[in-house]
mmCIF file of C-alpha atoms in Angstrom:
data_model
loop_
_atom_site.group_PDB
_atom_site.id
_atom_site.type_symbol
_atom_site.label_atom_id
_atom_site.label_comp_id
_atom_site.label_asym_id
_atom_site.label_seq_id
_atom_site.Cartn_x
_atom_site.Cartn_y
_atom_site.Cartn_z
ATOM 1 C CA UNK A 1 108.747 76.592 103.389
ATOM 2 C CA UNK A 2 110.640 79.895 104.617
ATOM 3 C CA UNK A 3 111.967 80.088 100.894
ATOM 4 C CA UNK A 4 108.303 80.075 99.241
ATOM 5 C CA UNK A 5 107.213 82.359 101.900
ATOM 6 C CA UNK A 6 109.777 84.586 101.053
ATOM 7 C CA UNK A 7 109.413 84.277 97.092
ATOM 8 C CA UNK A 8 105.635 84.978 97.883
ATOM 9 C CA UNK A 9 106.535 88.221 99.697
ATOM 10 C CA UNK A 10 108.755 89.327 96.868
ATOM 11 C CA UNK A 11 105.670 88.318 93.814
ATOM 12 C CA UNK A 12 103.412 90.163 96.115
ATOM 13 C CA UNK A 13 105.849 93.326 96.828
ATOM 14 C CA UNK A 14 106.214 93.558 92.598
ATOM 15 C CA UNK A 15 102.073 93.602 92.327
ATOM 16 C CA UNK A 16 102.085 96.276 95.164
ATOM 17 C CA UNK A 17 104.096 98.925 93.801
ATOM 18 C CA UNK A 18 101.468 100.110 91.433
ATOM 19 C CA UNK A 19 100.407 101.751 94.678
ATOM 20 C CA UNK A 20 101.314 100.479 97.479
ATOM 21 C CA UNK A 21 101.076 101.986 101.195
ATOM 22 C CA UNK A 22 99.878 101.214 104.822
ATOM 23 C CA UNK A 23 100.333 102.709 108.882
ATOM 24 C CA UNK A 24 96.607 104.247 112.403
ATOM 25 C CA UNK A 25 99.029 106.373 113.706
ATOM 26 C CA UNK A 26 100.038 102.504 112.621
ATOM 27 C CA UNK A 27 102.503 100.606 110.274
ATOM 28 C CA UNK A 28 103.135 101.089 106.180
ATOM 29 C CA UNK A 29 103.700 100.467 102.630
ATOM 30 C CA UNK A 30 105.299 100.443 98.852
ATOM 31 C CA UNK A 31 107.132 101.334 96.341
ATOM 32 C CA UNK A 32 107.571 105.671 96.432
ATOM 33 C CA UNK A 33 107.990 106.259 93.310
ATOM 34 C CA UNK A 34 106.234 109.804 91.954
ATOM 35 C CA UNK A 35 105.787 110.999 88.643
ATOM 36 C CA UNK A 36 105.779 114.362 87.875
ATOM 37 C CA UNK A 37 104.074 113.770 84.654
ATOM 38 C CA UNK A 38 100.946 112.114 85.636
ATOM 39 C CA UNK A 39 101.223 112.817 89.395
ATOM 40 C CA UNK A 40 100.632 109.288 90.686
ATOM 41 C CA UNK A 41 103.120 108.341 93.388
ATOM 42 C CA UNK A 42 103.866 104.807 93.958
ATOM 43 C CA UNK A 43 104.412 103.814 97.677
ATOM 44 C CA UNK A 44 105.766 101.379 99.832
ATOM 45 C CA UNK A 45 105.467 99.307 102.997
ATOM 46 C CA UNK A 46 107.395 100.919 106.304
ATOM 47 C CA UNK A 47 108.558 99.023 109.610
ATOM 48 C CA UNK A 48 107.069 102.126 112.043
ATOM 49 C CA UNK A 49 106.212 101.427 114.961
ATOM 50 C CA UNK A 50 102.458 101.233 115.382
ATOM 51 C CA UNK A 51 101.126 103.510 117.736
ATOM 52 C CA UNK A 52 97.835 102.427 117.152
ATOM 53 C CA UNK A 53 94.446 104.160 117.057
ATOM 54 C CA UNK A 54 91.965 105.002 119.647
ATOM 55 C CA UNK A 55 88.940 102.874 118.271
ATOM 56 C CA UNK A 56 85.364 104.159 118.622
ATOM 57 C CA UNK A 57 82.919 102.565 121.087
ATOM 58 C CA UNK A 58 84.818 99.467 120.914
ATOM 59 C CA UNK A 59 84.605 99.209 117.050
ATOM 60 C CA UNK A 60 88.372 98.484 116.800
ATOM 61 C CA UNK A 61 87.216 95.072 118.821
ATOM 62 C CA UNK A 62 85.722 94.150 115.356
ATOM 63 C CA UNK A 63 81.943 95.053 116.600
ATOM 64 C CA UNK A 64 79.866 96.644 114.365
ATOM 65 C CA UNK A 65 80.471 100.506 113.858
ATOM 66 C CA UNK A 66 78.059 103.115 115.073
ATOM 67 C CA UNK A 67 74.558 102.369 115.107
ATOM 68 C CA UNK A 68 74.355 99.569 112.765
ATOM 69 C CA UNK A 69 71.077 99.855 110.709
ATOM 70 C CA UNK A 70 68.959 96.819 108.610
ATOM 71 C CA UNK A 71 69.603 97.082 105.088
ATOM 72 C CA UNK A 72 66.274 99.317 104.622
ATOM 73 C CA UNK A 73 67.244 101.761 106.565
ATOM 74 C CA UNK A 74 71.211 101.961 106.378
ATOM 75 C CA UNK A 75 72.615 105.719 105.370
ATOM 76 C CA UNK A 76 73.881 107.730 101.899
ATOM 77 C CA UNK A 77 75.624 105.312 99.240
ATOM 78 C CA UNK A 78 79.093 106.073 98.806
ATOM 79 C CA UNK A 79 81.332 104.558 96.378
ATOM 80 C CA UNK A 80 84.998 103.989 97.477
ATOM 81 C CA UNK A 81 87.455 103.574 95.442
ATOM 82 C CA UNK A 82 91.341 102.383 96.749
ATOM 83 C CA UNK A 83 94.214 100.722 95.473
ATOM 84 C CA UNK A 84 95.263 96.930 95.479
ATOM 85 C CA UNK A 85 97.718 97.389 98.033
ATOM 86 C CA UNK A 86 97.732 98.456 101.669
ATOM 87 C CA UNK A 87 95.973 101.393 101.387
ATOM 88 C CA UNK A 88 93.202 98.822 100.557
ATOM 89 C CA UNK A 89 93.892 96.851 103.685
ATOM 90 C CA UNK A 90 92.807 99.820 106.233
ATOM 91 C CA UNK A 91 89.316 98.860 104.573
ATOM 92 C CA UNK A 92 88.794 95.655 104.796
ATOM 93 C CA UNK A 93 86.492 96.132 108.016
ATOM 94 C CA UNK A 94 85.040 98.034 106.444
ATOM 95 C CA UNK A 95 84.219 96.301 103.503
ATOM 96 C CA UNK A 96 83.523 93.123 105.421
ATOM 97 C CA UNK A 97 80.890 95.235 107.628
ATOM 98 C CA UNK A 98 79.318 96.878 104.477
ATOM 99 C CA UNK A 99 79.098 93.315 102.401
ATOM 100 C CA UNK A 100 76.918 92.065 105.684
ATOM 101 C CA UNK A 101 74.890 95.260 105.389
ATOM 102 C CA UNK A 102 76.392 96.236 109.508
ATOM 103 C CA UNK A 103 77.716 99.429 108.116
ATOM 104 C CA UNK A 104 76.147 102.687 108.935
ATOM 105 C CA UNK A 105 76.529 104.032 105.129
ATOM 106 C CA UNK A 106 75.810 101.571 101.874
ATOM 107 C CA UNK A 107 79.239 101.894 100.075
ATOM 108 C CA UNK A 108 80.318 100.115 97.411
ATOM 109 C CA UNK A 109 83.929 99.572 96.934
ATOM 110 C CA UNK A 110 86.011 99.446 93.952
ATOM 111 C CA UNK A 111 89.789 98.165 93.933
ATOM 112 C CA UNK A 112 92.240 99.157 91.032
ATOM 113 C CA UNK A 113 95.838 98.706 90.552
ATOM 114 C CA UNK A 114 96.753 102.011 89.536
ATOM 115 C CA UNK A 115 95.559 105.922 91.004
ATOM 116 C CA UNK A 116 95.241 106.538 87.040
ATOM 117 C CA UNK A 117 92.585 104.234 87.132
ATOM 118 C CA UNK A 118 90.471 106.091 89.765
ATOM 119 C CA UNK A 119 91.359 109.874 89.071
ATOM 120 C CA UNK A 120 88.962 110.239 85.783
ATOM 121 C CA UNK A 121 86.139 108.583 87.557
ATOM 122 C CA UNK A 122 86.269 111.168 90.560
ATOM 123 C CA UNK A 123 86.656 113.651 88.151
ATOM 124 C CA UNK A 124 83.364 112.440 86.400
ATOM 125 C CA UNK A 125 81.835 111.719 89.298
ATOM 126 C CA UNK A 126 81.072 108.065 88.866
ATOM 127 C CA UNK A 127 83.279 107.634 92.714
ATOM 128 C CA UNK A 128 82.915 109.861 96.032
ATOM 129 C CA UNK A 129 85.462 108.726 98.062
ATOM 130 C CA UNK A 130 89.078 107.579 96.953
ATOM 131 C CA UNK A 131 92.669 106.445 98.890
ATOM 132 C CA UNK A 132 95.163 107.914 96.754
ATOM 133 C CA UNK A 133 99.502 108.650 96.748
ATOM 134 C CA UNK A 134 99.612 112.103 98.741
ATOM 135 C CA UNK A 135 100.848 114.068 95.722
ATOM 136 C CA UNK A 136 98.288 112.476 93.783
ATOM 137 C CA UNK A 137 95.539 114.434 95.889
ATOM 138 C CA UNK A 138 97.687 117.848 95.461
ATOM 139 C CA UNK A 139 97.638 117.315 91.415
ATOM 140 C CA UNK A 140 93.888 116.753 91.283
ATOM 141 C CA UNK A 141 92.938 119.348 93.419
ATOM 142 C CA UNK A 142 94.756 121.844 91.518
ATOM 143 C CA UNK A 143 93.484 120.227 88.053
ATOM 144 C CA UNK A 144 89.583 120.516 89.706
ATOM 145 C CA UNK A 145 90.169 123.922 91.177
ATOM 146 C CA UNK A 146 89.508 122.519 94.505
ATOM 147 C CA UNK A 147 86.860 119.960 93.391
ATOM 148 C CA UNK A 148 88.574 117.703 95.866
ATOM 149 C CA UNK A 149 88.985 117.629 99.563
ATOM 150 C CA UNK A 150 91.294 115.396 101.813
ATOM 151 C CA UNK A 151 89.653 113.993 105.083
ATOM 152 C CA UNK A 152 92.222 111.826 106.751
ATOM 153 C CA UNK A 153 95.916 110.718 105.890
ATOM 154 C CA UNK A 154 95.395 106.758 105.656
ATOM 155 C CA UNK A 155 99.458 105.849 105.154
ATOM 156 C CA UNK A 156 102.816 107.293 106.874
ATOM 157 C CA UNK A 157 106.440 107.050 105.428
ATOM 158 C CA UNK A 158 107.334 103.597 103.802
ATOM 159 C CA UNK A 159 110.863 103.834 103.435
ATOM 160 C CA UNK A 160 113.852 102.373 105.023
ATOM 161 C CA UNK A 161 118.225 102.551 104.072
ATOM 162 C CA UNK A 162 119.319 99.078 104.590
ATOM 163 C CA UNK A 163 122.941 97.669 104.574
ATOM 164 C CA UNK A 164 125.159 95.204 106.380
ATOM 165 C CA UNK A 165 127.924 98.293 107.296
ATOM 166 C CA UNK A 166 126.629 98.706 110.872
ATOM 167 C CA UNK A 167 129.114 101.515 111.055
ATOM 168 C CA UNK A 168 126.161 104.088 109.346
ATOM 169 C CA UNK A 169 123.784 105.048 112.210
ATOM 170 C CA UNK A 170 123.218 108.540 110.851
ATOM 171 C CA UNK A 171 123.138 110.851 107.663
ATOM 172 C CA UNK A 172 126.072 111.881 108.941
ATOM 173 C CA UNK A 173 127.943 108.539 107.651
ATOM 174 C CA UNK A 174 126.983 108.324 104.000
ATOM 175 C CA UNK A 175 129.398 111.139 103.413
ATOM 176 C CA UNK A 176 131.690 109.693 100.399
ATOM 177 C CA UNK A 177 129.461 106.359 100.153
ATOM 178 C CA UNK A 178 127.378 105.464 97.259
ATOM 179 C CA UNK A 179 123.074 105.254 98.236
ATOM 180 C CA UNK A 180 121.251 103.343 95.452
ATOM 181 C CA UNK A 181 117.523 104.417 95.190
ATOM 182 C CA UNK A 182 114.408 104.462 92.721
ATOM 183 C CA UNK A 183 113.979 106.483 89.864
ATOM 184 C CA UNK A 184 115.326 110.261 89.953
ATOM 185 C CA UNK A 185 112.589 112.415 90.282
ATOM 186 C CA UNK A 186 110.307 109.988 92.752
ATOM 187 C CA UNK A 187 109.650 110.068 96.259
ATOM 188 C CA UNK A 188 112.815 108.077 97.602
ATOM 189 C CA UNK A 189 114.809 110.799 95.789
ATOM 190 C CA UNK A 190 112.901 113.938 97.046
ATOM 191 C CA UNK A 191 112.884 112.402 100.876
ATOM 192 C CA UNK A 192 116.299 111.547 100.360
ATOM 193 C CA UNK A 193 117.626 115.248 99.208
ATOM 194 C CA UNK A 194 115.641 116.820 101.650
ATOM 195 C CA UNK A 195 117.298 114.455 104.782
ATOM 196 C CA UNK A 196 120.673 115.041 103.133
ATOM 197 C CA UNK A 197 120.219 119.081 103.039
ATOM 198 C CA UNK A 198 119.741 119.105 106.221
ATOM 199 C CA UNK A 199 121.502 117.365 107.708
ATOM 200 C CA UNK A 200 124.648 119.186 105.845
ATOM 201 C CA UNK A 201 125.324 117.306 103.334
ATOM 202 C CA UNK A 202 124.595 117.430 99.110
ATOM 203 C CA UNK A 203 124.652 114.872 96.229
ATOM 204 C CA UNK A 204 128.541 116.217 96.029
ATOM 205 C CA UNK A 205 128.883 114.617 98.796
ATOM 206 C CA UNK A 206 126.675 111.419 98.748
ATOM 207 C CA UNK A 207 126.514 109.977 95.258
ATOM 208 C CA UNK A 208 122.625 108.865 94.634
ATOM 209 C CA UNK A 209 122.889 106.192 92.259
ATOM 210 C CA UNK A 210 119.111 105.326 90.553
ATOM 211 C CA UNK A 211 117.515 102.777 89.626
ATOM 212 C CA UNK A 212 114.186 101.948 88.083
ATOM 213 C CA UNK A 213 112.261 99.671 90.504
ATOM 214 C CA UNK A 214 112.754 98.483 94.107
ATOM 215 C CA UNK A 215 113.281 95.115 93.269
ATOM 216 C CA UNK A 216 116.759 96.365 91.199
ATOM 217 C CA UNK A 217 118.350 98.171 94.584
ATOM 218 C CA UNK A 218 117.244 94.945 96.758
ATOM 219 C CA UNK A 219 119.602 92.854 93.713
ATOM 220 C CA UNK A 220 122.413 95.077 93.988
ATOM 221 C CA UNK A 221 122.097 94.569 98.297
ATOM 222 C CA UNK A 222 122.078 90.833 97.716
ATOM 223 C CA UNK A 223 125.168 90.865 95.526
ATOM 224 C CA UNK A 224 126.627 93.602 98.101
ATOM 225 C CA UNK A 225 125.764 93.419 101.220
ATOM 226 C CA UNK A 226 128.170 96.633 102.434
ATOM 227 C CA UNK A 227 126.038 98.542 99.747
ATOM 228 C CA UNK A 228 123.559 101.061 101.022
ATOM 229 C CA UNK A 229 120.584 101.161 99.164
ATOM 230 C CA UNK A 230 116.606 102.945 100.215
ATOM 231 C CA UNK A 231 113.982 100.340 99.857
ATOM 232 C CA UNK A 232 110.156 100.220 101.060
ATOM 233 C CA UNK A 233 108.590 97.700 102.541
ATOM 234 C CA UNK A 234 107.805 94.178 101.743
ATOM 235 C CA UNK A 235 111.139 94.909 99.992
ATOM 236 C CA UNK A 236 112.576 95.537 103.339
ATOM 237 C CA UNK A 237 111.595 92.423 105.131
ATOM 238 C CA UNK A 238 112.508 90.428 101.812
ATOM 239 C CA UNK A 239 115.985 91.196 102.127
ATOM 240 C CA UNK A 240 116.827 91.066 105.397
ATOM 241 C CA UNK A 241 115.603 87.267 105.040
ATOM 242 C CA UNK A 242 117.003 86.313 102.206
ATOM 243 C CA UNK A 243 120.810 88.147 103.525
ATOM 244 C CA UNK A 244 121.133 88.041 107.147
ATOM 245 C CA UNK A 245 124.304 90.345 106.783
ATOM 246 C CA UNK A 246 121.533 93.099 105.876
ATOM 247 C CA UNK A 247 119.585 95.375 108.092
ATOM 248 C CA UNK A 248 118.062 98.631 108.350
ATOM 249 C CA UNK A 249 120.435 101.294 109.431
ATOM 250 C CA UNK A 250 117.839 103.943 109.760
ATOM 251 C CA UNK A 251 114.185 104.473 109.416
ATOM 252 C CA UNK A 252 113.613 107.971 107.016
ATOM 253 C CA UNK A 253 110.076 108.352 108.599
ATOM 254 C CA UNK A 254 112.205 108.519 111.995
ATOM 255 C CA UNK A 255 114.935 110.729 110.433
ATOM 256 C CA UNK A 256 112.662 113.415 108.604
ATOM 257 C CA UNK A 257 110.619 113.642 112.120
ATOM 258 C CA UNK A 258 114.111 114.526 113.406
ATOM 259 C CA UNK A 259 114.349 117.248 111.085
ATOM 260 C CA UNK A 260 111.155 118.436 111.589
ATOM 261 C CA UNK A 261 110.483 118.399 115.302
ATOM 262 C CA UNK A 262 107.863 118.216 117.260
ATOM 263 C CA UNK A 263 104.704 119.529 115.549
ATOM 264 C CA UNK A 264 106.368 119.763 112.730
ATOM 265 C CA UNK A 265 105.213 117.370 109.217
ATOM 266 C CA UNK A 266 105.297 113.609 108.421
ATOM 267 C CA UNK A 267 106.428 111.850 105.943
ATOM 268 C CA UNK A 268 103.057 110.976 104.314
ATOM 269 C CA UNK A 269 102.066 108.324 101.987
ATOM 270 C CA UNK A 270 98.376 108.193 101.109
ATOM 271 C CA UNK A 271 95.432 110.031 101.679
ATOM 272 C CA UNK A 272 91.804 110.045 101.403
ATOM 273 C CA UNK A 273 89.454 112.423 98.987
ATOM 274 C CA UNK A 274 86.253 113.127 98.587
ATOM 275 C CA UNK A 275 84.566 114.869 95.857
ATOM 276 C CA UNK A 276 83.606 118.361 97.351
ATOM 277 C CA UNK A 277 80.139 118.835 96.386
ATOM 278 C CA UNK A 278 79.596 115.319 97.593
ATOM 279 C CA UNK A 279 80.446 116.297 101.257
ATOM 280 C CA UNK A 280 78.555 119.864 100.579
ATOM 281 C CA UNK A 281 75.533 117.437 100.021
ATOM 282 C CA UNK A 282 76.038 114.834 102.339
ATOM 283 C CA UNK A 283 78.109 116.117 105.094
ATOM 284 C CA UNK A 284 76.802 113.516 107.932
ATOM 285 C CA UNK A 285 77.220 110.102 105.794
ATOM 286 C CA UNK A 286 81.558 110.803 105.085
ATOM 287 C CA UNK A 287 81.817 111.646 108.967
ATOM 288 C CA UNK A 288 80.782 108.445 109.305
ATOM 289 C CA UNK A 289 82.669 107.424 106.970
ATOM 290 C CA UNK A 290 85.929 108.672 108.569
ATOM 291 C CA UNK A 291 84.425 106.939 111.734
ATOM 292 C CA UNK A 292 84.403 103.729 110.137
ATOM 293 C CA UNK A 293 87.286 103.534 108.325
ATOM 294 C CA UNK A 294 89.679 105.083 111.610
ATOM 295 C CA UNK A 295 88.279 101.858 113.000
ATOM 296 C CA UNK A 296 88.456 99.829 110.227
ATOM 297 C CA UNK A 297 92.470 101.009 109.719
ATOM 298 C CA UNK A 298 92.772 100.453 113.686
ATOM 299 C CA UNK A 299 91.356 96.562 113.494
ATOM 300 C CA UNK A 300 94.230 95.674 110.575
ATOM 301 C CA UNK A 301 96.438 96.697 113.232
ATOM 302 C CA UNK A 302 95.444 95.389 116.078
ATOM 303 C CA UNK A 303 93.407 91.922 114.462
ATOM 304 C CA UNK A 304 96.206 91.251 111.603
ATOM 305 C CA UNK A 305 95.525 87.546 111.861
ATOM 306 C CA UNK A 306 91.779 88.587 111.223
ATOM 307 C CA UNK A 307 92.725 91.462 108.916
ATOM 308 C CA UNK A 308 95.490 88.845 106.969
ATOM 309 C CA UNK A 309 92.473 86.471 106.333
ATOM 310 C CA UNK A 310 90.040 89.019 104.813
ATOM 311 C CA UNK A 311 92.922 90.581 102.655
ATOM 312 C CA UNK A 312 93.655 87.161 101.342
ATOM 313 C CA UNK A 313 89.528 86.743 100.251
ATOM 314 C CA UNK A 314 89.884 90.198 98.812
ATOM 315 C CA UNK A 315 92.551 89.010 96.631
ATOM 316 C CA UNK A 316 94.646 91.914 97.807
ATOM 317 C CA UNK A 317 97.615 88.772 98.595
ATOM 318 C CA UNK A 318 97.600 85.497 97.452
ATOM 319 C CA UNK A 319 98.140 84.058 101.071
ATOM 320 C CA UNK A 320 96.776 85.125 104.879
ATOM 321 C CA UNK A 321 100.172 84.037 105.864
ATOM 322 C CA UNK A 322 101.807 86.538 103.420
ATOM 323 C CA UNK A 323 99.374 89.143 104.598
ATOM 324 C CA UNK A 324 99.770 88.534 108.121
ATOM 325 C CA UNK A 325 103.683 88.951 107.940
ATOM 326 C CA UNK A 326 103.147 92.296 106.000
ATOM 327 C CA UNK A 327 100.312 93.942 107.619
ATOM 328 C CA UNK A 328 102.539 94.953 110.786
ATOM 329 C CA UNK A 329 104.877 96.593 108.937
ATOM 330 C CA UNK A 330 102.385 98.486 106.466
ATOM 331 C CA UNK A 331 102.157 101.482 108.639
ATOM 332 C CA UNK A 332 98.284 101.506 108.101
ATOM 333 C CA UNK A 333 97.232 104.389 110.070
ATOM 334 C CA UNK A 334 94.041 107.068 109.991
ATOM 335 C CA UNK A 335 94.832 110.871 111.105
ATOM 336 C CA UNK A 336 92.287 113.766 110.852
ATOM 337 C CA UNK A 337 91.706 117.359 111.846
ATOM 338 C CA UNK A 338 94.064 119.481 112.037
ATOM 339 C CA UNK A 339 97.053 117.022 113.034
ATOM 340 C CA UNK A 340 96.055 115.796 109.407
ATOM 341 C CA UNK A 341 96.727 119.470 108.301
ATOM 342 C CA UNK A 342 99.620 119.925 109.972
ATOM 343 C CA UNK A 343 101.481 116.558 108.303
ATOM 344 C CA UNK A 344 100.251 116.808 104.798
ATOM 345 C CA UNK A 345 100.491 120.495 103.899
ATOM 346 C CA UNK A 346 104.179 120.321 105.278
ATOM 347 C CA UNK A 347 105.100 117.015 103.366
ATOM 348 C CA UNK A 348 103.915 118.826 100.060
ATOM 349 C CA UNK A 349 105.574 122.163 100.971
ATOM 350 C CA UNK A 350 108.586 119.899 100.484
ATOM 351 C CA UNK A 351 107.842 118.351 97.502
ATOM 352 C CA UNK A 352 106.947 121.773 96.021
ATOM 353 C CA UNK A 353 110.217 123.384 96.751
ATOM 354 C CA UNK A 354 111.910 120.371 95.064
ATOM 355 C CA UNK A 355 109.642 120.043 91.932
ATOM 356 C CA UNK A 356 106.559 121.989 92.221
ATOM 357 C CA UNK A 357 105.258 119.936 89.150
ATOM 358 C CA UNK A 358 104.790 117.249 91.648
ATOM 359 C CA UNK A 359 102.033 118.213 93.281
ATOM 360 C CA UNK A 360 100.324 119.781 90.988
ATOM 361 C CA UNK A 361 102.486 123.186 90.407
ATOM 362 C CA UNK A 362 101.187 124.918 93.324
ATOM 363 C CA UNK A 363 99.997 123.887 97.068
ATOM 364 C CA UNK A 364 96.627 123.473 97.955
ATOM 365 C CA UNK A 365 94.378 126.107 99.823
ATOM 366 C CA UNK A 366 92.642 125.913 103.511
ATOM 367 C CA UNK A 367 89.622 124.813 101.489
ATOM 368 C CA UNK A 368 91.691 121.519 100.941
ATOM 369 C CA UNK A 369 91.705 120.314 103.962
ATOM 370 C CA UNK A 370 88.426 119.134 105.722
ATOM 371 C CA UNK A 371 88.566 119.365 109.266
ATOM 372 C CA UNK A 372 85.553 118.605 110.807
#
C-alpha cells in the first residue's frame, strides 16, 4: 500500500508541474521552472510551515462566506480561471460554495493545465480573474500596458535542497560540491544564484549541474543519496519515502527570508490577476472575491481532510488520500495589501536583475498592485 501511495504521489507530482503551486500565509507547490520565452513559470509544492490565515466571520470553519444570497439575487459573475495544481486547491471552497449557489458572487471556474492556456483569454477578455506563476503576471502586464492587476499572492516558495550528507546545514557547505537542479534559466536556478551571491559564494565555487525536469534530479538522489540536488514538492516528500538516507538540508523559502530580513521579499510562487477595467467596473464584487478565496485558501489548510476530498471530485488528484498527504505541504496561502506589495515587487526585482526577459523586460508600476 505505502508503495502505490507513493507511485501515486510521483504520477500526480509529473501532472502538476505544468503549474504547480500552493501555501495562507500557508504551505506550497511544484515544479519552478520559468521560461523566459513565453513567461510561464512552472512551480512546485514547499514543506513551509503553515502559519495559517485569519478567516473571516468564521468562514475558514467551512460556513458560508459573507452574506450568502439565493441564486436570484447573488452578486457580479466572474469567471476564474486557475491551474490544475495547487494553486487550484486554495479554491475549492470556493468552488464548492459557488456550485451550491452560497457564494456572494456567481463565478464560474475554469481549470487548465498550462498558464498559456489562460493568458489569451484574459487578454480577450473571455476570463476576469486568473491564478497564475508570479513572473507570468509581470510578462502580461507589461505585454497589456498595465491591463492587468495583481490582488493577492495565492502561493509562497516551493523549493527544498535535499541530500543524505547531514554535514550541509548552510550555503556555506556546498562550497566545492556539485547541486543538481532544473533547467538553466528557471526559477530553481535564479533562487539558487541569488542564495549563493549572497551568501559569498559563485557557480566557481558551487558547480550547478541542470537538468530538465524534477523527476531527473529526484533519479540521480535515489542512485546517490550523498548527492545534493533542489527539488519542489510532491517531489520532496517522494523521495524522502522512497530513500530514507534522504532529507531536506535546508528550506530556500527559509534561506532567501534570511537574506532578506525582516520586511524584506518572499520567495513567491503564484499570484492572482484581474483584468483592470473589470475591477474599474466592478470594484465591490473582486473584494469579495479576495474575501472568499483568503477563506477558501485558509479552509485547505486548516480542513485538508475536507479540502483532500473536494480536490479528488475536482479531478485535481486521482485520490483524497494523495491529496490529503500533499495539501500540508502545498504552502497554499492568500496575502494582500501592501504586505502583498512588499513580497512580490521584491521577488521580481530579483528576477529582473538576473534576466529581465523574465518578467516581462521591465518591472511593473504602483498601478500593478491593487491594494485595497
Amino acid at each position: 500500500m505505502k508503495r502505490k501511495i507513493l507511485a501515486m504521489i510521483m504520477s500526480t507530482a509529473l501532472v502538476m508541474t505544468a503549474f504547480t503551486g500552493c501555501g495562507v500565509h500557508g504551505n506550497t507547490a511544484f515544479d519552478g521552472q520559468d521560461s523566459a520565452v513565453s513567461g510561464q513559470e512552472d512551480t512546485g509544492e514547499g514543506d513551509v510551515p503553515g502559519q495559517g490565515v485569519e478567516a473571516n466571520d468564521g468562514e475558514a470553519d467551512g460556513t458560508e462566506s459573507g452574506a450568502m444570497a439565493d441564486a436570484d439575487s447573488r452578486g457580479v459573475k466572474i469567471r476564474v480561471g486557475s491551474l490544475k495544481g495547487p494553486t487550484s486547491m486554495g479554491l475549492l471552497r470556493l468552488m464548492d460554495q459557488a456550485e451550491k449557489q452560497e457564494s456572494f458572487n456567481d463565478y464560474e471556474f475554469t481549470m487548465t493545465a498550462s498558464a498559456d492556456e489562460l493568458l489569451p483569454a484574459v487578454v480577450a477578455g473571455d476570463l476576469d480573474i486568473v491564478l497564475v506563476p508570479a513572473n507570468v503576471a509581470s510578462v502580461l502586464y507589461m505585454k497589456t500596458e498595465g491591463g492587468v492587476s495583481v490582488i493577492d499572492i495565492n502561493t509562497l516558495g516551493v523549493l527544498y535542497m535535499v541530500s543524505g550528507d547531514e554535514d550541509i546545514v548552510d550555503m556555506g557547505d556546498l562550497k566545492g560540491r556539485t547541486v543538481y537542479l532544473t533547467g538553466k534559466g528557471t526559477t530553481p536556478d535564479y533562487v539558487l544564484q541569488y542564495l549563493l551571491r549572497e551568501n559569498g559564494l559563485t557557480t566557481a565555487d558551487v558547480k550547478l549541474e541542470y537538468k530538465s525536469e524534477a523527476a531527473e534530479v529526484a533519479a540521480v538522489l535515489a542512485q546517490t543519496p550523498e548527492a545534493v540536488g533542489v527539488l519542489p514538492q510532491p517531489f520532496v516528500t517522494a523521495a524522502c519515502a522512497q530513500n530514507e538516507k534522504l532529507s531536506v538540508v535546508m528550506d530556500l523559502t527559509r534561506e532567501w527570508e534570511a537574506v532578506q530580513g525582516d520586511g524584506g521579499s518572499r520567495l513567491v510562487t503564484g499570484v492572482t490577476l484581474v483584468r483592470s477595467s473589470f475591477l474599474e467596473g466592478n470594484r465591490e464584487a473582486v473584494e469579495k472575491f479576495m474575501e472568499e478565496h483568503c477563506a477558501s485558501a485558509a479552509f485547505a489548510n486548516e480542513h485538508v481532510e475536507e479540502a483532500a476530498e473536494l480536490a479528488a471530485a475536482a479531478g485535481i488528484i486521482d485520490k483524497a488520500e494523495v491529496a490529503a498527504r500533499a495539501m500540508p505541504r502545498c504552502n497554499i496561502t492568500y496575502i494582500d495589501g501592501d504586505e502583498m506589495k512588499t513580497a512580490l515587487s521584491g521577488y521580481l526585482a530579483v528576477l529582473f536583475e538576473q534576466d529581465a526577459a523574465s518578467v516581462g523586460g521591465g518591472l511593473p508600476g504602483d498601478d500593478f498592485y491593487f491594494i485595497r
